[in-house]
Amino acid sequence: MSSPLPVIAITMGDGAGIGPEVVVGALADPAVYDRCRPLVVGDARRLRQAADVQGVAVEVVALESVAQARFEPGRVDVVDLGLLPDDLPWGQLSPAAGEAAYQYVRVASELAVSGEVQAICTAPLNKEALHAAGHLYPGHTELLAALTGTEEVSMMLSTPKVKVIHVTTHIGLIDAIAKIEPGLVERTVRRGHEAMRASGIEAPVIGVCGINPHAGENGLFGAGEEEEKIEPALETLRADGIDARGPLPADTAFFLAGRGDYDLIVAMYHDQGHGPVKVLGIEAGVNITVGLPVIRTSVDHGTAFDIAGTGKAEVGSMIEALRQAADLAPVSVG
């Protein structure tokens, strides 16, 4: 007898952006239901509007609880919070949409922590709208950490060619360099190592970027940051049997990972990791939060207000995010 498929809570994101469109577009693909049992947390009325925009024939069914879901192709089960105004315009900043996006994530987190769902997959929210609603988080990663009481998490970006985990993310570059220290580097690599093993790679090879050009070139560039902040962590990790190599020049590390030399790259700061990943595969990119008590994946694109409500949104990243969430999720017990 096969194991039950995991239930994945899909948060609708900012209702004024392309989140509703990519959600219904992805769930119009019957193959999604072969991998997981998808459950949207959002606004049923907005999803019906998005289905019309996308030109997809699905039945959007408003629910009050997970127990009412049927998880059938052609049917979109929605825990309907009903928070959006009827006349919410597409593509415009809205504090109401920011508040609703926060509540979708809050409810999904509660469902995950209670075990009613096995993973969370998030559509994009708009940070400015989130802040306008009074929720001052840099993004999903920090919001989910706060909602689940998690002290430290890491952002991982995954594409078919390269996977990257970040030591620091949404802080300024000067602040990021100040924050990097051996303990943080070590914990980040360990989280990445565990995530790679969970995805089926028994002995992952991990490449760790330096901070300076050419990883400092033996002291030629910088003030010894690699020796002070990174190398002690790598020594500890290797002593524990983790294959962590570096510090590597970032300008070649991603090329080497793309050809298969590394299973995971550790980036020291936001743009060091995000730039190469988005060149290599933003259309199929997935954002994974590593270190939470629940699995969380996300599309690797924003709310795209410029095309929201036009039917031009691509759904491939959402389908890939659901696939990876299903692959990483623990087996459902019900």
Coordinates of C-alpha atoms in Angstrom, one line a residue:
M1 CA 0.0 0.0 0.0
S2 CA 1.4 3.4 -1.0
S3 CA 2.0 6.1 1.6
P4 CA -0.5 9.0 1.6
L5 CA 0.6 12.0 -0.3
P6 CA 1.7 15.0 1.8
V7 CA -0.8 17.9 2.3
I8 CA 0.8 21.1 1.2
A9 CA -0.6 24.5 2.3
I10 CA -0.3 27.0 -0.5
T11 CA -0.4 30.6 0.6
M12 CA -2.0 32.9 -2.0
G13 CA 0.4 35.8 -1.5
D14 CA -0.5 39.4 -2.3
G15 CA -3.9 39.3 -3.9
A16 CA -3.1 42.3 -6.0
G17 CA -0.1 40.6 -7.6
I18 CA 0.3 37.4 -9.7
G19 CA 0.1 35.0 -6.7
P20 CA -3.6 34.1 -7.3
E21 CA -2.9 33.5 -11.0
V22 CA 0.2 31.2 -10.5
V23 CA -1.7 29.3 -7.8
V24 CA -4.7 28.4 -9.9
G25 CA -2.6 28.0 -13.0
A26 CA -0.4 25.5 -11.2
L27 CA -3.4 23.6 -9.7
A28 CA -5.0 23.4 -13.2
D29 CA -2.2 20.8 -13.9
P30 CA -3.5 17.4 -12.9
A31 CA 0.0 16.1 -12.5
V32 CA 0.4 18.2 -9.4
Y33 CA -2.1 15.9 -7.7
D34 CA 0.0 12.9 -8.4
R35 CA 2.7 14.3 -6.1
C36 CA 0.8 16.0 -3.3
R37 CA -2.6 17.0 -1.8
P38 CA -2.7 20.8 -2.4
L39 CA -4.7 23.1 -0.1
V40 CA -4.8 26.9 -0.7
V41 CA -4.9 29.3 2.1
G42 CA -6.3 32.5 0.6
D43 CA -9.4 34.1 -0.9
A44 CA -11.8 32.0 -3.0
R45 CA -13.3 34.9 -4.8
R46 CA -9.9 36.2 -5.9
L47 CA -8.9 32.8 -7.1
R48 CA -12.0 32.5 -9.2
Q49 CA -11.1 35.9 -10.7
A50 CA -7.6 34.7 -11.4
A51 CA -8.9 31.5 -13.0
D52 CA -10.9 33.7 -15.4
V53 CA -7.9 35.8 -16.2
Q54 CA -5.7 32.7 -16.8
G55 CA -8.4 31.0 -18.8
V56 CA -8.3 27.8 -16.8
A57 CA -11.3 25.6 -16.0
V58 CA -11.2 24.8 -12.3
E59 CA -13.8 24.7 -9.6
V60 CA -12.7 26.9 -6.6
V61 CA -14.3 25.5 -3.5
A62 CA -14.3 27.5 -0.2
L63 CA -13.6 25.5 2.9
E64 CA -13.5 26.2 6.6
S65 CA -11.0 23.4 7.5
V66 CA -8.5 20.9 6.1
A67 CA -10.9 18.1 6.8
Q68 CA -13.3 19.3 4.2
A69 CA -10.8 19.2 1.4
R70 CA -11.1 16.5 -1.4
F71 CA -7.8 17.1 -3.2
E72 CA -9.2 16.2 -6.7
P73 CA -7.8 17.4 -10.0
G74 CA -10.0 20.2 -11.5
R75 CA -11.0 21.3 -8.0
V76 CA -9.1 23.9 -6.0
D77 CA -9.7 23.5 -2.2
V78 CA -9.3 26.8 -0.4
V79 CA -9.3 27.6 3.3
D80 CA -11.1 30.9 2.6
L81 CA -10.2 33.7 4.9
G82 CA -12.3 36.2 2.9
L83 CA -10.1 39.2 3.7
L84 CA -9.8 41.0 0.4
P85 CA -12.2 43.7 -0.8
D86 CA -14.5 42.7 -3.7
D87 CA -13.1 45.5 -5.9
L88 CA -9.4 45.1 -5.2
P89 CA -7.5 46.3 -8.3
W90 CA -4.8 44.2 -9.9
G91 CA -1.3 45.6 -9.8
Q92 CA -1.7 48.3 -7.2
L93 CA -0.2 48.5 -3.7
S94 CA -2.8 47.7 -1.1
P95 CA -2.4 47.6 2.7
A96 CA -5.5 45.3 2.8
A97 CA -3.8 42.9 0.5
G98 CA -0.6 43.1 2.7
E99 CA -2.7 42.3 5.8
A100 CA -4.4 39.4 4.0
A101 CA -1.0 38.0 2.8
Y102 CA 0.3 38.0 6.4
Q103 CA -2.8 36.2 7.6
Y104 CA -2.5 33.5 4.9
V105 CA 1.1 32.7 6.1
R106 CA 0.0 32.8 9.8
V107 CA -2.8 30.3 9.2
A108 CA -0.6 28.0 7.1
S109 CA 2.1 28.1 9.8
E110 CA -0.4 27.1 12.4
L111 CA -1.7 24.2 10.2
A112 CA 1.9 23.0 9.7
V113 CA 3.0 23.2 13.3
S114 CA -0.2 21.3 14.3
G115 CA 0.6 18.6 11.7
E116 CA -2.5 19.2 9.6
V117 CA -0.3 19.9 6.6
Q118 CA 3.2 18.6 6.0
A119 CA 4.7 21.6 4.1
I120 CA 4.0 25.2 3.1
C121 CA 4.5 26.6 -0.4
T122 CA 4.2 30.3 -0.7
A123 CA 3.2 32.6 -3.6
P124 CA 4.9 36.0 -3.5
L125 CA 3.9 38.8 -1.1
N126 CA 4.8 42.4 -1.5
K127 CA 7.1 43.7 1.2
E128 CA 5.8 47.3 0.9
A129 CA 2.2 46.2 1.3
L130 CA 3.2 43.9 4.2
H131 CA 4.9 46.9 5.9
A132 CA 1.9 49.2 5.1
A133 CA -0.3 46.7 7.0
G134 CA 2.0 47.0 10.0
H135 CA 3.9 43.8 9.7
L136 CA 7.6 44.8 9.6
Y137 CA 9.4 41.8 8.3
P138 CA 11.9 41.8 5.4
G139 CA 10.1 38.9 3.8
H140 CA 8.6 35.4 4.1
T141 CA 11.8 33.9 5.6
E142 CA 11.9 36.1 8.6
L143 CA 8.1 36.1 9.0
L144 CA 7.9 32.3 9.1
A145 CA 10.8 32.2 11.5
A146 CA 8.9 34.5 13.9
L147 CA 5.6 32.7 13.5
T148 CA 7.2 29.3 14.3
G149 CA 9.4 30.6 17.1
T150 CA 12.6 29.7 15.2
E151 CA 15.7 31.7 16.2
E152 CA 17.8 31.2 13.0
V153 CA 17.0 30.0 9.5
S154 CA 18.7 30.0 6.1
M155 CA 17.5 30.9 2.6
M156 CA 18.3 28.3 0.0
L157 CA 17.7 28.9 -3.7
S158 CA 17.3 25.8 -5.9
T159 CA 17.4 25.5 -9.7
P160 CA 18.0 22.5 -11.9
K161 CA 21.7 23.5 -12.2
V162 CA 22.7 25.1 -8.9
K163 CA 21.6 25.1 -5.3
V164 CA 22.7 28.0 -3.1
I165 CA 22.3 28.6 0.7
H166 CA 23.0 32.0 2.1
V167 CA 24.9 32.9 5.3
T168 CA 23.2 36.4 5.4
T169 CA 20.3 37.7 3.3
H170 CA 18.2 40.8 3.8
I171 CA 20.7 43.2 5.3
G172 CA 23.2 45.8 3.8
L173 CA 26.5 44.5 2.5
I174 CA 28.6 46.3 5.2
D175 CA 26.3 44.8 7.9
A176 CA 26.5 41.4 6.3
I177 CA 30.3 41.3 6.4
A178 CA 30.2 42.4 10.0
K179 CA 27.6 39.7 10.9
I180 CA 29.5 36.8 9.3
E181 CA 31.5 34.8 11.8
P182 CA 32.6 31.2 12.1
G183 CA 29.6 30.0 14.2
L184 CA 27.1 31.4 11.7
V185 CA 29.0 30.0 8.7
E186 CA 29.2 26.6 10.4
R187 CA 25.5 26.5 11.3
T188 CA 24.5 27.6 7.8
V189 CA 26.6 24.8 6.2
R190 CA 25.1 22.2 8.6
R191 CA 21.6 23.3 7.6
G192 CA 22.5 23.0 4.0
H193 CA 24.1 19.6 4.5
E194 CA 21.0 18.3 6.3
A195 CA 18.7 19.7 3.5
M196 CA 20.8 18.0 0.8
R197 CA 20.7 14.7 2.6
A198 CA 16.9 15.1 3.0
S199 CA 16.6 15.5 -0.7
G200 CA 18.4 12.2 -1.3
I201 CA 22.1 13.2 -1.7
E202 CA 23.9 10.9 0.8
A203 CA 27.3 12.7 0.9
P204 CA 26.8 16.2 -0.5
V205 CA 29.9 18.1 -1.7
I206 CA 29.5 21.7 -0.5
G207 CA 31.5 24.7 -2.0
V208 CA 31.8 27.7 0.4
C209 CA 32.4 31.1 -1.2
G210 CA 34.8 33.6 0.2
I211 CA 33.9 37.2 0.9
N212 CA 36.5 39.1 -1.1
P213 CA 37.4 38.9 -4.8
H214 CA 39.4 35.7 -5.4
A215 CA 38.6 34.7 -1.8
G216 CA 41.2 37.2 -0.7
E217 CA 44.0 35.9 -2.8
N218 CA 46.1 34.9 0.2
G219 CA 45.7 38.2 1.9
L220 CA 46.0 40.4 -1.3
F221 CA 42.4 41.6 -1.0
G222 CA 40.5 42.5 2.1
A223 CA 41.6 42.3 5.7
G224 CA 41.8 38.6 6.3
E225 CA 38.1 38.0 6.4
E226 CA 38.4 34.5 4.9
E227 CA 41.0 33.4 7.5
E228 CA 39.1 34.9 10.4
K229 CA 35.4 34.3 9.5
I230 CA 35.3 31.2 7.3
E231 CA 38.3 28.9 7.6
P232 CA 37.7 28.0 11.3
A233 CA 34.2 26.9 10.5
L234 CA 35.4 24.7 7.6
E235 CA 38.0 23.0 9.8
T236 CA 35.3 22.1 12.3
L237 CA 32.9 20.9 9.6
R238 CA 35.5 18.7 7.9
A239 CA 36.5 17.3 11.3
D240 CA 32.8 16.1 11.6
G241 CA 32.9 14.5 8.2
I242 CA 31.1 17.2 6.2
D243 CA 32.7 17.7 2.8
A244 CA 32.8 21.5 2.8
R245 CA 35.4 23.0 0.5
G246 CA 36.7 26.6 0.4
P247 CA 36.8 29.5 0.8
L248 CA 36.2 29.6 -3.0
P249 CA 36.4 32.5 -5.3
A250 CA 32.7 33.3 -5.9
D251 CA 33.3 34.2 -9.6
T252 CA 34.2 30.6 -10.4
A253 CA 32.3 28.7 -7.8
F254 CA 28.9 28.9 -9.5
F255 CA 30.4 27.8 -12.9
L256 CA 31.9 24.8 -11.2
A257 CA 28.6 24.0 -9.4
G258 CA 26.8 24.3 -12.7
R259 CA 28.9 21.6 -14.3
G260 CA 28.4 19.3 -11.3
D261 CA 31.5 19.8 -9.1
Y262 CA 29.4 20.9 -6.1
D263 CA 25.9 19.8 -4.9
L264 CA 25.5 23.1 -2.9
I265 CA 27.2 26.5 -2.9
V266 CA 27.3 28.6 0.3
A267 CA 27.0 32.3 -0.5
M268 CA 28.1 34.8 2.1
Y269 CA 25.6 37.5 1.2
H270 CA 22.4 38.1 -0.7
D271 CA 23.6 39.2 -4.1
Q272 CA 26.5 36.8 -4.2
G273 CA 24.0 34.0 -4.3
H274 CA 21.0 35.5 -5.9
G275 CA 22.7 37.0 -9.0
P276 CA 24.1 33.8 -10.4
V277 CA 21.0 31.7 -9.6
K278 CA 18.7 34.1 -11.4
V279 CA 20.9 34.1 -14.5
L280 CA 20.9 30.3 -14.5
G281 CA 17.2 29.7 -13.9
I282 CA 14.8 32.1 -12.4
E283 CA 12.0 30.6 -14.4
A284 CA 12.4 27.3 -12.6
G285 CA 13.9 28.7 -9.4
V286 CA 12.6 27.7 -6.0
N287 CA 13.2 29.4 -2.6
I288 CA 13.5 27.0 0.3
T289 CA 13.6 28.1 4.0
V290 CA 16.0 25.7 5.8
G291 CA 15.9 25.3 9.6
L292 CA 12.2 25.8 10.2
P293 CA 10.2 23.1 12.0
V294 CA 8.2 22.7 8.8
I295 CA 9.1 22.4 5.1
R296 CA 8.7 25.7 3.2
T297 CA 9.3 26.3 -0.5
S298 CA 8.4 29.3 -2.6
V299 CA 8.4 30.6 -6.1
D300 CA 11.6 32.6 -6.8
H301 CA 9.9 35.6 -8.3
G302 CA 8.0 38.6 -7.0
T303 CA 4.4 39.9 -7.2
A304 CA 5.0 41.3 -10.7
F305 CA 2.4 44.1 -10.4
D306 CA 3.1 45.2 -14.0
I307 CA 1.5 42.0 -15.4
A308 CA -0.9 41.1 -12.6
G309 CA -4.4 40.4 -13.9
T310 CA -3.3 40.1 -17.5
G311 CA -3.0 36.3 -17.7
K312 CA 0.7 36.6 -18.6
A313 CA 2.1 35.0 -15.4
E314 CA 4.2 31.9 -15.8
V315 CA 3.3 29.0 -13.5
G316 CA 6.4 26.8 -13.9
S317 CA 8.1 28.1 -10.8
M318 CA 5.0 27.3 -8.6
I319 CA 4.8 23.8 -10.0
E320 CA 8.5 23.3 -9.3
A321 CA 8.0 24.7 -5.8
L322 CA 5.2 22.3 -5.1
R323 CA 7.3 19.4 -6.5
Q324 CA 10.2 20.2 -4.2
A325 CA 7.9 20.7 -1.2
A326 CA 6.4 17.3 -1.8
D327 CA 9.9 15.7 -2.2
L328 CA 11.1 17.2 1.1
A329 CA 7.9 16.8 3.1
P330 CA 7.5 14.1 5.7
V331 CA 5.0 11.3 4.9
S332 CA 1.5 12.2 5.9
V333 CA -0.2 10.1 8.5
G334 CA -3.7 10.7 7.3

